[in-house]
Short mmCIF file of C-alpha atoms in Angstrom, two decimals:
data_model
loop_
_atom_site.label_atom_id
_atom_site.label_comp_id
_atom_site.label_asym_id
_atom_site.label_seq_id
_atom_site.Cartn_x
_atom_site.Cartn_y
_atom_site.Cartn_z
CA MET A 1 0.00 0.00 0.00
CA ALA A 2 1.37 3.43 -0.86
CA ALA A 3 2.68 5.72 1.86
CA ARG A 4 0.29 8.43 2.91
CA ALA A 5 2.49 11.40 2.08
CA HIS A 6 1.80 15.04 2.79
CA SER A 7 -0.11 16.71 0.00
CA GLY A 8 1.24 20.19 0.59
CA ARG A 9 -1.64 21.31 2.81
CA VAL A 10 -0.83 23.67 5.67
CA SER A 11 -2.35 23.15 9.11
CA PRO A 12 -5.08 25.75 9.76
CA ASP A 13 -3.86 26.07 13.35
CA PRO A 14 -0.74 28.13 14.22
CA LEU A 15 0.52 25.47 16.64
CA PRO A 16 2.96 23.76 14.20
CA GLY A 17 4.57 27.14 13.58
CA LEU A 18 4.94 27.72 17.32
CA ILE A 19 6.68 24.37 17.71
CA ALA A 20 8.93 25.06 14.71
CA ALA A 21 9.97 28.40 16.24
CA TYR A 22 10.75 26.72 19.56
CA ALA A 23 12.68 23.99 17.70
CA ALA A 24 15.06 26.65 16.39
CA ARG A 25 15.78 27.63 20.01
CA ILE A 26 16.27 24.17 21.46
CA HIS A 27 18.43 22.78 18.64
CA ARG A 28 20.83 25.71 19.15
CA ALA A 29 21.39 24.40 22.67
CA ALA A 30 22.54 20.99 21.37
CA SER A 31 25.60 20.22 19.29
CA GLY A 32 26.80 17.46 17.00
CA HIS A 33 24.78 14.31 16.35
CA HIS A 34 21.58 14.54 18.40
CA VAL A 35 17.83 14.06 18.61
CA LEU A 36 15.30 16.13 20.57
CA SER A 37 11.58 16.63 21.01
CA PRO A 38 10.93 20.37 20.82
CA LEU A 39 7.25 19.53 21.26
CA GLY A 40 7.95 17.72 24.55
CA ALA A 41 9.84 20.71 25.98
CA TRP A 42 7.23 23.18 24.72
CA LEU A 43 4.42 21.15 26.30
CA LEU A 44 6.12 21.17 29.71
CA LEU A 45 6.56 24.95 29.54
CA ALA A 46 2.93 25.32 28.51
CA LEU A 47 1.76 23.31 31.52
CA VAL A 48 3.81 25.48 33.88
CA GLY A 49 2.68 28.70 32.17
CA PRO A 50 -0.49 29.39 34.24
CA ALA A 51 1.69 29.49 37.39
CA ALA A 52 3.80 32.38 36.07
CA GLN A 53 3.22 36.02 36.89
CA GLY A 54 4.81 39.35 35.95
CA GLY A 55 8.14 39.20 34.19
CA GLN A 56 8.30 35.41 34.27
CA ARG A 57 4.95 35.25 32.46
CA GLU A 58 6.19 37.67 29.80
CA GLU A 59 9.38 35.66 29.27
CA LEU A 60 7.43 32.42 28.95
CA GLU A 61 5.00 33.95 26.47
CA THR A 62 7.93 35.15 24.35
CA VAL A 63 9.39 31.64 24.26
CA LEU A 64 6.06 29.87 23.79
CA GLY A 65 5.08 32.26 21.00
CA THR A 66 1.61 32.85 22.47
CA ASP A 67 -0.05 33.75 25.77
CA VAL A 68 0.27 31.18 28.55
CA ASP A 69 -3.46 30.43 28.73
CA THR A 70 -3.63 29.60 25.02
CA ALA A 71 -0.47 27.47 25.28
CA ALA A 72 -1.82 25.62 28.32
CA GLY A 73 -5.08 24.97 26.47
CA HIS A 74 -3.19 23.51 23.53
CA ALA A 75 -1.13 21.32 25.86
CA ARG A 76 -4.20 19.97 27.67
CA SER A 77 -5.94 19.22 24.35
CA LEU A 78 -2.93 17.44 22.85
CA LEU A 79 -2.34 15.34 25.95
CA ALA A 80 -6.03 14.53 26.42
CA GLU A 81 -6.37 13.08 22.92
CA PRO A 82 -2.99 11.93 21.60
CA HIS A 83 -2.30 11.24 17.93
CA PRO A 84 -2.72 7.56 16.96
CA ALA A 85 0.99 7.30 16.15
CA VAL A 86 2.24 9.19 19.22
CA SER A 87 1.72 8.02 22.79
CA ALA A 88 1.77 10.84 25.35
CA ALA A 89 1.83 10.83 29.14
CA THR A 90 2.20 13.35 31.97
CA ALA A 91 3.18 12.87 35.60
CA TYR A 92 3.15 15.16 38.64
CA TRP A 93 4.65 13.94 41.89
CA GLN A 94 4.95 16.07 45.05
CA ARG A 95 5.82 15.79 48.74
CA PRO A 96 2.81 16.85 50.85
CA SER A 97 5.18 18.97 52.97
CA VAL A 98 5.62 21.60 50.21
CA ALA A 99 1.92 22.03 49.44
CA THR A 100 0.42 25.53 49.42
CA PRO A 101 -3.00 26.80 48.28
CA ALA A 102 -1.34 28.44 45.26
CA LEU A 103 0.44 25.21 44.30
CA ASP A 104 -2.78 23.22 44.71
CA ALA A 105 -4.63 25.70 42.49
CA TRP A 106 -2.00 25.35 39.76
CA THR A 107 -2.02 21.53 39.87
CA ARG A 108 -5.75 21.59 39.13
CA SER A 109 -4.87 23.09 35.71
CA LEU A 110 -2.88 19.97 34.73
CA PRO A 111 -4.45 17.47 32.28
CA GLY A 112 -6.94 15.12 33.85
CA ALA A 113 -4.98 12.02 32.82
CA THR A 114 -1.83 13.21 34.62
CA GLU A 115 -0.40 10.54 36.91
CA ARG A 116 -0.17 11.96 40.43
CA GLY A 117 1.19 10.94 43.80
CA ASP A 118 4.04 11.26 46.26
CA ILE A 119 7.64 11.37 45.04
CA PRO A 120 8.52 7.94 43.57
CA SER A 121 11.78 6.14 44.09
CA HIS A 122 14.24 6.42 41.23
CA ALA A 123 13.44 2.84 40.28
CA GLU A 124 9.72 3.65 40.16
CA ALA A 125 10.35 6.75 38.03
CA ASP A 126 12.55 4.68 35.72
CA ALA A 127 9.74 2.14 35.40
CA TRP A 128 7.28 4.93 34.52
CA ALA A 129 9.63 6.28 31.83
CA ALA A 130 10.12 2.79 30.37
CA HIS A 131 6.39 2.06 30.37
CA VAL A 132 5.26 5.27 28.69
CA THR A 133 8.05 5.20 26.07
CA HIS A 134 7.62 1.52 25.06
CA GLU A 135 10.97 0.70 26.74
CA LEU A 136 12.86 3.17 24.55
CA ILE A 137 13.91 5.28 27.57
CA ARG A 138 14.57 3.30 30.73
CA SER A 139 16.04 5.99 32.95
CA PHE A 140 14.15 9.00 34.29
CA PRO A 141 16.18 12.07 33.28
CA VAL A 142 16.16 13.92 36.63
CA GLU A 143 18.02 12.56 39.66
CA ILE A 144 15.69 11.65 42.54
CA THR A 145 16.91 11.74 46.15
CA ASP A 146 15.34 11.81 49.61
CA GLU A 147 15.37 15.60 49.30
CA THR A 148 13.36 15.71 46.05
CA VAL A 149 10.06 17.50 46.70
CA LEU A 150 8.42 17.99 43.27
CA LEU A 151 8.61 16.40 39.82
CA LEU A 152 6.73 17.36 36.67
CA ALA A 153 7.32 15.28 33.54
CA ASN A 154 5.90 14.43 30.15
CA ALA A 155 6.75 11.68 27.70
CA LEU A 156 6.21 11.30 23.96
CA ALA A 157 6.94 8.15 22.00
CA THR A 158 6.36 6.70 18.55
CA ARG A 159 7.16 3.41 16.88
CA ILE A 160 6.09 3.11 13.26
CA SER A 161 6.78 0.80 10.36
CA TRP A 162 7.21 2.25 6.89
CA SER A 163 4.27 1.50 4.65
CA VAL A 164 6.87 -0.02 2.32
CA PRO A 165 10.36 -0.76 3.73
CA PHE A 166 13.59 0.45 2.20
CA THR A 167 15.82 -1.92 0.29
CA LEU A 168 19.53 -2.21 1.01
CA THR A 169 22.34 -1.14 -1.27
CA ASN A 170 26.11 -0.93 -1.09
CA ALA A 171 27.42 2.02 0.91
CA ALA A 172 29.86 2.70 -1.92
CA ASP A 173 26.92 4.32 -3.71
CA LEU A 174 27.15 7.11 -1.12
CA GLY A 175 30.92 7.23 -1.08
CA THR A 176 32.90 7.04 2.17
CA ALA A 177 31.28 9.98 3.91
CA TRP A 178 29.77 7.84 6.69
CA GLY A 179 32.92 5.95 7.64
CA PRO A 180 34.49 2.55 6.97
CA GLY A 181 32.10 0.71 9.33
CA VAL A 182 29.08 1.47 7.15
CA HIS A 183 28.81 -1.24 4.50
CA GLN A 184 25.16 -0.90 3.50
CA VAL A 185 22.77 2.04 3.26
CA LEU A 186 19.06 2.42 2.56
CA ARG A 187 17.50 2.87 -0.88
CA SER A 188 14.01 4.31 -0.85
CA ALA A 189 11.02 2.31 -2.06
CA ALA A 190 8.99 3.33 -5.09
CA THR A 191 6.18 4.61 -2.84
CA HIS A 192 8.53 6.90 -0.91
CA ARG A 193 9.12 10.39 -2.22
CA ALA A 194 12.38 12.13 -3.08
CA PHE A 195 12.49 15.67 -4.41
CA VAL A 196 14.33 18.97 -4.49
CA ALA A 197 12.90 22.10 -2.88
CA ASP A 198 13.89 25.72 -2.38
CA THR A 199 13.87 26.99 1.21
CA ALA A 200 14.37 30.38 2.82
CA ALA A 201 16.55 28.93 5.57
CA ALA A 202 19.07 26.86 3.59
CA GLY A 203 18.50 27.49 -0.10
CA ARG A 204 17.96 24.52 -2.40
CA VAL A 205 17.80 21.19 -0.55
CA GLY A 206 17.33 17.51 -1.27
CA VAL A 207 14.43 15.82 0.51
CA HIS A 208 13.34 12.27 1.24
CA LEU A 209 9.91 11.51 2.71
CA ALA A 210 8.82 8.15 4.13
CA GLY A 211 5.36 7.63 5.60
CA SER A 212 3.54 5.09 7.73
CA GLU A 213 -0.03 3.86 7.92
CA ASP A 214 -0.18 5.44 11.40
CA GLY A 215 -0.18 9.00 10.09
CA LEU A 216 3.42 9.96 10.87
CA ASP A 217 5.72 11.21 8.10
CA VAL A 218 9.50 11.51 8.47
CA TYR A 219 11.37 14.09 6.37
CA SER A 220 15.14 13.92 5.81
CA VAL A 221 16.62 17.14 4.42
CA VAL A 222 20.16 17.67 3.13
CA ALA A 223 21.56 21.10 2.22
CA GLY A 224 24.70 22.31 0.50
CA GLU A 225 28.20 21.94 1.86
CA GLY A 226 28.92 24.38 4.68
CA VAL A 227 25.31 25.33 5.48
CA PRO A 228 25.06 25.52 9.32
CA ALA A 229 23.13 22.81 11.13
CA GLY A 230 20.63 25.30 12.52
CA SER A 231 19.78 26.51 9.03
CA VAL A 232 19.28 22.97 7.74
CA LEU A 233 17.01 22.10 10.68
CA ALA A 234 15.01 25.26 10.02
CA ALA A 235 14.74 24.25 6.36
CA ALA A 236 13.48 20.80 7.37
CA TYR A 237 10.71 22.37 9.46
CA GLU A 238 9.97 24.70 6.55
CA VAL A 239 9.62 21.80 4.10
CA ALA A 240 7.48 19.82 6.55
CA GLN A 241 5.06 22.73 6.93
CA HIS A 242 5.02 24.04 3.36
CA GLU A 243 6.10 21.26 1.03
CA ARG A 244 6.84 22.72 -2.41
CA PRO A 245 8.81 20.23 -4.55
CA LEU A 246 10.41 21.58 -7.70
CA ALA A 247 9.33 19.98 -10.98
CA LEU A 248 12.08 17.78 -12.35
CA HIS A 249 11.78 19.30 -15.82
CA ALA A 250 12.65 22.68 -14.25
CA LEU A 251 15.96 21.40 -12.87
CA PRO A 252 19.16 21.19 -14.89
CA LEU A 253 20.47 17.76 -15.76
CA GLY A 254 23.58 16.61 -13.96
CA ASP A 255 24.81 16.82 -10.40
CA GLY A 256 23.43 19.14 -7.74
CA HIS A 257 25.05 19.49 -4.33
CA ALA A 258 23.15 16.42 -3.03
CA TRP A 259 21.43 14.86 -6.02
CA ARG A 260 21.92 13.66 -9.58
CA LEU A 261 19.35 14.24 -12.32
CA SER A 262 19.70 12.11 -15.41
CA GLU A 263 17.61 11.45 -18.50
CA ARG A 264 17.37 8.26 -20.52
CA GLU A 265 15.42 7.07 -23.53
CA GLU A 266 12.99 4.21 -22.97
CA MET A 267 9.39 3.18 -23.60
CA VAL A 268 6.93 5.14 -21.45
CA LYS A 269 3.18 4.94 -20.82
CA ASP A 270 2.38 8.63 -20.40
CA LEU A 271 0.74 10.19 -23.48
CA SER A 272 3.03 13.22 -23.21
CA GLY A 273 5.98 10.97 -23.84
CA ARG A 274 7.60 12.11 -20.60
CA GLU A 275 7.83 10.36 -17.25
CA GLU A 276 9.62 11.12 -14.00
CA THR A 277 10.96 8.95 -11.21
CA SER A 278 12.94 9.61 -8.07
CA TYR A 279 14.56 7.82 -5.17
CA ALA A 280 16.97 8.51 -2.32
CA LEU A 281 20.01 6.89 -0.76
CA VAL A 282 20.08 7.55 2.98
CA PRO A 283 22.00 5.94 5.84
CA ALA A 284 20.42 4.18 8.78
CA TRP A 285 21.08 5.99 12.06
CA HIS A 286 20.29 6.20 15.75
CA ALA A 287 20.85 8.90 18.35
CA GLU A 288 20.58 9.43 22.10
CA THR A 289 20.65 12.89 23.68
CA ARG A 290 20.44 14.28 27.20
CA LEU A 291 19.99 18.06 27.26
CA ASP A 292 20.22 20.30 30.33
CA LEU A 293 17.31 22.64 29.63
CA LEU A 294 17.82 24.90 32.65
CA ASN A 295 21.36 25.97 31.83
CA ALA A 296 20.68 26.60 28.14
CA SER A 297 19.71 30.20 27.44
CA GLY A 298 16.51 31.18 25.71
CA LEU A 299 14.57 27.95 26.26
CA GLY A 300 12.19 29.32 28.90
CA PHE A 301 13.01 26.89 31.68
CA GLY A 302 14.59 29.57 33.89
CA PRO A 303 11.32 31.54 34.30
CA ALA A 304 9.30 28.30 34.39
CA VAL A 305 11.37 26.90 37.26
CA GLU A 306 11.17 30.23 39.11
CA ALA A 307 7.40 30.35 38.65
CA LEU A 308 6.88 26.99 40.33
CA TYR A 309 9.48 27.80 43.00
CA LEU A 310 7.34 30.72 44.13
CA LEU A 311 4.37 28.38 44.63
CA LEU A 312 6.24 26.03 46.99
CA ARG A 313 6.26 26.32 50.78
CA PRO A 314 9.16 28.71 51.56
CA ASP A 315 12.48 26.86 51.84
CA GLU A 316 15.78 26.59 49.99
CA TYR A 317 15.49 24.53 46.80
CA GLU A 318 17.57 23.63 43.79
CA ALA A 319 16.05 22.65 40.47
CA ASP A 320 16.84 20.58 37.38
CA ALA A 321 15.19 20.61 33.96
CA VAL A 322 16.32 17.89 31.55
CA GLN A 323 15.18 16.17 28.38
CA SER A 324 16.31 12.66 27.43
CA ALA A 325 15.55 11.62 23.85
CA VAL A 326 16.32 8.64 21.62
CA ALA A 327 15.56 7.81 18.00
CA SER A 328 16.33 5.10 15.46
CA TYR A 329 15.84 5.17 11.66
CA THR A 330 16.13 1.78 9.98
CA ARG A 331 15.11 -0.21 6.92
CA GLU A 332 11.80 -1.19 8.55
CA GLY A 333 10.70 1.97 10.34
CA PHE A 334 11.26 4.83 12.74
CA GLU A 335 11.04 4.96 16.52
CA ALA A 336 11.65 7.82 18.92
CA ALA A 337 10.90 8.85 22.48
CA ALA A 338 11.55 11.76 24.80
CA VAL A 339 11.02 12.34 28.52
CA THR A 340 11.15 15.98 29.64
CA ALA A 341 11.18 16.70 33.36
CA ILE A 342 11.52 19.44 35.98
CA GLY A 343 12.55 18.50 39.51
CA TYR A 344 13.06 20.38 42.79
CA ARG A 345 15.01 19.26 45.84
CA ARG A 346 15.88 20.87 49.17
CA VAL A 347 19.47 22.06 49.17
CA SER A 348 20.27 20.32 52.44
CA ALA A 349 21.43 17.42 50.29
CA PRO A 350 24.37 17.85 47.88
CA ALA A 351 23.36 18.15 44.24
CA ARG A 352 23.92 14.95 42.26
CA ARG A 353 23.77 14.85 38.47
CA PRO A 354 24.25 12.00 36.01
CA GLY A 355 27.54 11.98 34.09
CA THR A 356 27.73 12.85 30.81
CA VAL A 357 12.43 8.86 -16.75
CA ARG A 358 14.06 11.81 -15.24
CA ALA A 359 15.61 10.02 -12.44
CA LEU A 360 16.32 12.06 -9.37
CA GLU A 361 18.71 10.50 -6.91
CA VAL A 362 18.90 12.46 -3.65
CA ARG A 363 22.13 11.55 -1.89
CA PHE A 364 22.57 12.06 1.84
CA THR A 365 26.36 12.20 1.75
CA ARG A 366 26.80 14.76 4.54
CA PRO A 367 25.16 15.58 7.89
CA TYR A 368 21.48 16.39 7.52
CA ALA A 369 18.24 17.17 9.38
CA VAL A 370 15.25 14.95 10.15
CA VAL A 371 11.73 15.98 11.23
CA ALA A 372 8.85 13.63 12.11
CA VAL A 373 5.43 15.20 11.50
CA THR A 374 1.89 13.97 12.21
CA ARG A 375 -0.43 13.85 9.19
CA SER A 376 -3.80 12.28 10.00
CA ALA A 377 -6.59 14.81 10.46
CA LYS A 378 -7.85 13.38 13.75
CA PRO A 379 -7.39 14.65 16.39
CA ALA A 380 -7.47 17.92 14.44
CA LEU A 381 -5.03 19.82 16.68
CA TRP A 382 -2.33 17.22 15.95
CA PHE A 383 -2.42 17.73 12.16
CA GLY A 384 0.93 18.89 10.79
CA LEU A 385 2.60 18.89 14.22
CA PRO A 386 6.37 18.25 14.33
CA VAL A 387 7.01 15.78 17.17
CA PHE A 388 10.70 14.83 16.94
CA SER A 389 13.66 16.25 15.05
CA ALA A 390 17.31 15.33 14.74
CA TRP A 391 20.67 16.36 13.34
CA VAL A 392 22.36 13.30 11.83
CA GLU A 393 26.16 13.20 11.79
CA ARG A 394 26.74 9.48 12.36
CA ALA A 395 25.39 6.51 10.45
CA ASP A 396 24.69 2.86 11.29
CA ASP A 397 25.38 -0.07 9.04
CA ALA A 398 21.98 -0.93 7.55
CA THR A 399 21.12 -4.59 8.09
#
């Protein structure tokens, strides 16, 4: 069955644009080969938003791209009715000793399905993370000690199979860019899409699109040599929101910076006497990332942490805000998960942190960007929403 690819429609809701804008912020805080869920971080900020006042509220609204009440409403709607291809969960755990009327009032704004209770052990929090991410993340990202008094977390996860799997081909077809350990790479199926598009962020780019029957599409976007990672990621979000492939007959024959366009004479069925075909060669890959959200500037977690701090019973506290994310792109499908969490602990305990045909051939021979976007129209608010994105610098041997 053919992949259900994006038709070029644009979501009528501004939410995908808000997530794309936040993605530009959060990917600047990471470096090298990585994967993140900008949506997961944005959702956590949106849930905290109603607790913020004054300058903290203004800072959060700048980062969220909208007022905190609208953002919180979006977050509650998304978490109440997740996309069929994306499981979503929220947890709020708190010591009774830090409760205040203001804190209780804010907790009533959290989604109804939020898991609640006293502070779990680290093993219990690990078990929650593993359960809600289909075992993709087995360690809760924030350290939990006897002094931990509050934890707020969300989790997003997906595991899809391509409607039609890739085939395998010799890595020599992509040259040696991905290292001597990569012997095989992926060749796209006939029902996948490969095209060239012009973008404002990175100029002309090569694109591959693979879809699933679950309504999740995964775009891989490669730009010219020397284009900064942030610009390529922005271009990937741009293509995912406003897909505008260039017609092959409008492109010059020969080699582009990441593709080859050739023309051959053969028998065709089209009455015009012209046919087009395209495919992509792309490496398999996986990534794991742990990002300290609190110590990265411009992500909004400073004012968010301060807003909740002011709701707690007066004491001395330290806070963490962390996202752990994983993803894997293989011949058969795509899977990814992220757990984003904020935690507070009394400072009486020392802080502890974890350690560290016109045939178009689009060729992913250099680092590139990936964005996974929801496509089914129900629930409506999820349409066109970017859920995970990655910067790919390392490849796996495709088997």
